[in-house]
Short mmCIF file of C-alpha atoms in Angstrom, two decimals:
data_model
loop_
_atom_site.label_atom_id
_atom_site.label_comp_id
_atom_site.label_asym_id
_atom_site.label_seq_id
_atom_site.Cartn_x
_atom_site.Cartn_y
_atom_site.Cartn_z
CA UNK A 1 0.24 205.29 77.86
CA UNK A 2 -1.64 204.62 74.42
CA UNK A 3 0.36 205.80 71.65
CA UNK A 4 1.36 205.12 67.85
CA UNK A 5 3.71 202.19 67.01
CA UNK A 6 6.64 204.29 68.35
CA UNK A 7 5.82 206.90 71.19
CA UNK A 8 8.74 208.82 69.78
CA UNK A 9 7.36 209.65 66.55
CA UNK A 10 3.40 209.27 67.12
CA UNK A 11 1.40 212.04 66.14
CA UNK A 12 -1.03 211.81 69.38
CA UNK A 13 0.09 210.45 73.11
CA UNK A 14 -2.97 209.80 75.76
CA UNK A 15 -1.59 209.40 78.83
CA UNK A 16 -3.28 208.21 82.18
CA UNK A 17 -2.94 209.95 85.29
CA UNK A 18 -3.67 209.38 88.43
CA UNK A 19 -5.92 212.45 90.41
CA UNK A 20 -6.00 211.19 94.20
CA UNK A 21 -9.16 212.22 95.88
CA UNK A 22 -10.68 211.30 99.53
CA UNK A 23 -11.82 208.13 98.27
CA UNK A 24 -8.79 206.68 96.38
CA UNK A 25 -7.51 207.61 92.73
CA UNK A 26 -8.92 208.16 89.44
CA UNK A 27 -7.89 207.48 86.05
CA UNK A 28 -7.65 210.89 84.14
CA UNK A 29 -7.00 210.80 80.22
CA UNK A 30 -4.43 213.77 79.84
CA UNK A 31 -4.73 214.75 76.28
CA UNK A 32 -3.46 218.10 75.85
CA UNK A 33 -1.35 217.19 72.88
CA UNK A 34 -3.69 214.64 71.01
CA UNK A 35 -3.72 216.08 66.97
CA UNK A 36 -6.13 213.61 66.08
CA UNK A 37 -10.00 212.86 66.31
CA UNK A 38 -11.16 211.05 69.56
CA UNK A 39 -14.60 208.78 68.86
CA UNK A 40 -17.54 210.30 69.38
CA UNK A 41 -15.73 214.23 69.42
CA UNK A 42 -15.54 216.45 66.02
CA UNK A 43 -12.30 217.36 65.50
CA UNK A 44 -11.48 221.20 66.12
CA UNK A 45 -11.63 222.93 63.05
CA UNK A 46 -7.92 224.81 62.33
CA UNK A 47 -9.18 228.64 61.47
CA UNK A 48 -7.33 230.15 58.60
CA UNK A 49 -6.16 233.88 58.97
CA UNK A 50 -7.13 236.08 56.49
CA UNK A 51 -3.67 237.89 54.75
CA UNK A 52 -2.96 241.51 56.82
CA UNK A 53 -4.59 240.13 59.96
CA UNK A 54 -2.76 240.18 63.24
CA UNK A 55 -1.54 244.12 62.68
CA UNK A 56 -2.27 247.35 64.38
CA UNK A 57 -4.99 249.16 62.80
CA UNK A 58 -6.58 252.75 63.87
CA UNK A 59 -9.47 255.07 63.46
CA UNK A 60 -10.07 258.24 63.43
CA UNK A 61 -13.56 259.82 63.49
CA UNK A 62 -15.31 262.81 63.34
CA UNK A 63 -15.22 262.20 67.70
CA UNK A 64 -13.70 259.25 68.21
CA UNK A 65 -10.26 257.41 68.03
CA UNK A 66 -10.36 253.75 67.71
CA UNK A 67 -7.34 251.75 67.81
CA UNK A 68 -6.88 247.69 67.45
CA UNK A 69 -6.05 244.79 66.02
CA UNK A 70 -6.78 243.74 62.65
CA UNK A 71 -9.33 240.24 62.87
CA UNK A 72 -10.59 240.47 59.77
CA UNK A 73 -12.10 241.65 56.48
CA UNK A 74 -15.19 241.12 55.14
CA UNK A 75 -16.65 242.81 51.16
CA UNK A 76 -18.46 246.09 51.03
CA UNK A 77 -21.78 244.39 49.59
CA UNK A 78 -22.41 243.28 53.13
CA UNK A 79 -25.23 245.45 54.55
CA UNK A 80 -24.29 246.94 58.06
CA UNK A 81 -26.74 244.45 59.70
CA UNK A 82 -25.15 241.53 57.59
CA UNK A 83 -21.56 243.16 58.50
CA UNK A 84 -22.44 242.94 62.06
CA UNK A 85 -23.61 239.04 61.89
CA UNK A 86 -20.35 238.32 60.47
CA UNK A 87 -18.49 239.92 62.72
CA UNK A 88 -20.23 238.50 65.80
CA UNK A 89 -19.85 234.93 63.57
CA UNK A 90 -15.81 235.40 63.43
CA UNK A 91 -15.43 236.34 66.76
CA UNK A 92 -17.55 232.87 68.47
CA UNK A 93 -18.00 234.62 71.68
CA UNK A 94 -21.04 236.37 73.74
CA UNK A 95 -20.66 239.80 72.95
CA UNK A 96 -23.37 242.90 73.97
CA UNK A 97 -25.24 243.78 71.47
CA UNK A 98 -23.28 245.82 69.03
CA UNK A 99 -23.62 250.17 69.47
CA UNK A 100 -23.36 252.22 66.95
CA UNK A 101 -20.47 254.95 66.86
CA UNK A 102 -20.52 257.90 64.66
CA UNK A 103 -22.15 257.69 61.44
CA UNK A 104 -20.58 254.61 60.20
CA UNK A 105 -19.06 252.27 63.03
CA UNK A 106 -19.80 249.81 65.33
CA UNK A 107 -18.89 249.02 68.70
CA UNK A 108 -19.25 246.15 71.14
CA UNK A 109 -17.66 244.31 74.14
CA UNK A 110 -17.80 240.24 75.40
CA UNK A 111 -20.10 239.44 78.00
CA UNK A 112 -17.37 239.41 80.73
CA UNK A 113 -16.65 243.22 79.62
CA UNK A 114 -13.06 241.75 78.95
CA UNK A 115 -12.24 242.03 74.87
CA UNK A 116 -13.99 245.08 73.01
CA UNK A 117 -14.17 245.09 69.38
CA UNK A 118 -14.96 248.05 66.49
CA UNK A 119 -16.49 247.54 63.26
CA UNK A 120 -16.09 249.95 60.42
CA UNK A 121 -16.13 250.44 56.89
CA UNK A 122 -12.99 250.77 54.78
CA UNK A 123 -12.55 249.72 51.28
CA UNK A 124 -14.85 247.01 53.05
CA UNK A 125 -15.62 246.27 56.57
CA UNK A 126 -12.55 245.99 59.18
CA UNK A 127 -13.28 243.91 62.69
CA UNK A 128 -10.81 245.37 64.83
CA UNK A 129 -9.88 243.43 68.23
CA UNK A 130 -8.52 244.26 71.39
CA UNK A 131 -10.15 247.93 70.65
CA UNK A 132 -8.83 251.06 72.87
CA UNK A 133 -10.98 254.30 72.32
CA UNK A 134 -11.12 258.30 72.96
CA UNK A 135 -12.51 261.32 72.25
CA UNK A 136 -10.67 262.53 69.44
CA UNK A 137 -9.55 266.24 70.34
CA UNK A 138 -10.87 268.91 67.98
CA UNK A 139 -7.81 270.05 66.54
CA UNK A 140 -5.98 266.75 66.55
CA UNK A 141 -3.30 266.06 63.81
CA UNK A 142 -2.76 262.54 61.93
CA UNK A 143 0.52 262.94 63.64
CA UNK A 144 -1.19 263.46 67.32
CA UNK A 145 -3.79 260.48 66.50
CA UNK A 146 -1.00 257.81 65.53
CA UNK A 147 1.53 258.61 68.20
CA UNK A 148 -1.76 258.23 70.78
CA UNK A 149 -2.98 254.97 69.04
CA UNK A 150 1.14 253.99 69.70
CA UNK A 151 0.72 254.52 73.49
CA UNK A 152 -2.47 253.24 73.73
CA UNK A 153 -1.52 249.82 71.87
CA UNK A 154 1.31 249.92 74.33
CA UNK A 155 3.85 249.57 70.94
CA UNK A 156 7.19 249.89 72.19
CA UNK A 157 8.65 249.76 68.77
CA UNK A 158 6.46 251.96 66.98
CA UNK A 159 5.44 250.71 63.30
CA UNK A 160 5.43 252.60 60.08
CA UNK A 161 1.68 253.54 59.41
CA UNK A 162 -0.24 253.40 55.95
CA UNK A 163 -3.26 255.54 55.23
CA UNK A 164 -6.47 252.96 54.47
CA UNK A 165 -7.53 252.22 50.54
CA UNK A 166 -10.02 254.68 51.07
CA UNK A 167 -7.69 257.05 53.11
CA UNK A 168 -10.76 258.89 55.24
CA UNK A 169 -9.11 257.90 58.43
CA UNK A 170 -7.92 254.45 58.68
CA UNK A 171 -4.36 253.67 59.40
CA UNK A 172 -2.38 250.08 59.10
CA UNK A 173 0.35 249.26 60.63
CA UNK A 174 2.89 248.68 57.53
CA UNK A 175 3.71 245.03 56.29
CA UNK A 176 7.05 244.53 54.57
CA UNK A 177 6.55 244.38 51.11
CA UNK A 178 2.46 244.54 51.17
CA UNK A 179 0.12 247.57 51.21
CA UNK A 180 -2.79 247.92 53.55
#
């Protein structure tokens, strides 16, 4: 084992391990808990989360009902192209190419057609994660749209919900102590 001056306390452990094959056994570094630069390797980069992140957020369109998780925020100068480029840029994954939905939002899915992700504007844009969508019904109520982005989001304890800065559709899930 290669360690700091006491294994107890050091900040990074590499430890050797044996993986027995047909011809004998090979020396494997196991270094799932290293916190520190290897030569030759960048270190990962630790991603800082922007505040409000990590919440339920929904959408509700002209046709469609969009419901997520907050990624992140980006300004309202951003041109829909340049909002799109950012988006892709945050999320560091192959995604489709990104659809447009209703007059003003995007939509678009990884490559493995596992993760699918909305972009729309609201006091800014919004990247929403982990995206479930309908067809919003015609005569649907705030009411109707919340409790269905509740089930969809599978939310057993459902949160309290805050209209959007711009309030034309856009719900957060309530923070304590913060607004949306």
């Amino acid at each position: 084992m290669i360690s700091g001056d006491d294994p107890r306390t050091a900040d990074t452990q590499v430890s050797m391990i044996s993986a027995a094959g047909a011809q004998g056994s090979t020396a494997v570094a196991d270094i799932r808990h290293a916190d520190t630069q290897i030569s030759g390797f960048s270190p990962v980069g630790r991603q800082t989360v922007p505040p409000g992140t990590g919440r339920q957020a929904v959408r509700f369109g002209r046709e469609t009902m969009i419901a997520g998780i907050l990624l992140g925020r980006a300004p309202h100068t951003l041109s829909s192209q340049h909002a799109r480029a950012w988006a892709t840029g945050l999320l560091q994954t192959r995604l489709l190419p990104w659809k447009e939905i209703e007059e003003d939002g995007w939509h678009t899915t990884s490559d493995l057609l596992i993760q699918q992700y909305a972009l729309f504007p609201d006091h800014g844009w919004i990247l929403l994660g982990g995206v479930v969508r309908a067809t919003r019904p015609p005569a649907a109520t705030d009411a109707y749209m919340l409790t269905w982005a509740e089930e969809a989001l599978g939310l057993a304890d459902p949160p309290a919900w805050l209209p959007g800065p711009e309030h034309d559709g856009t719900w957060y899930a309530a923070l304590p102590d913060k607004k949306p």
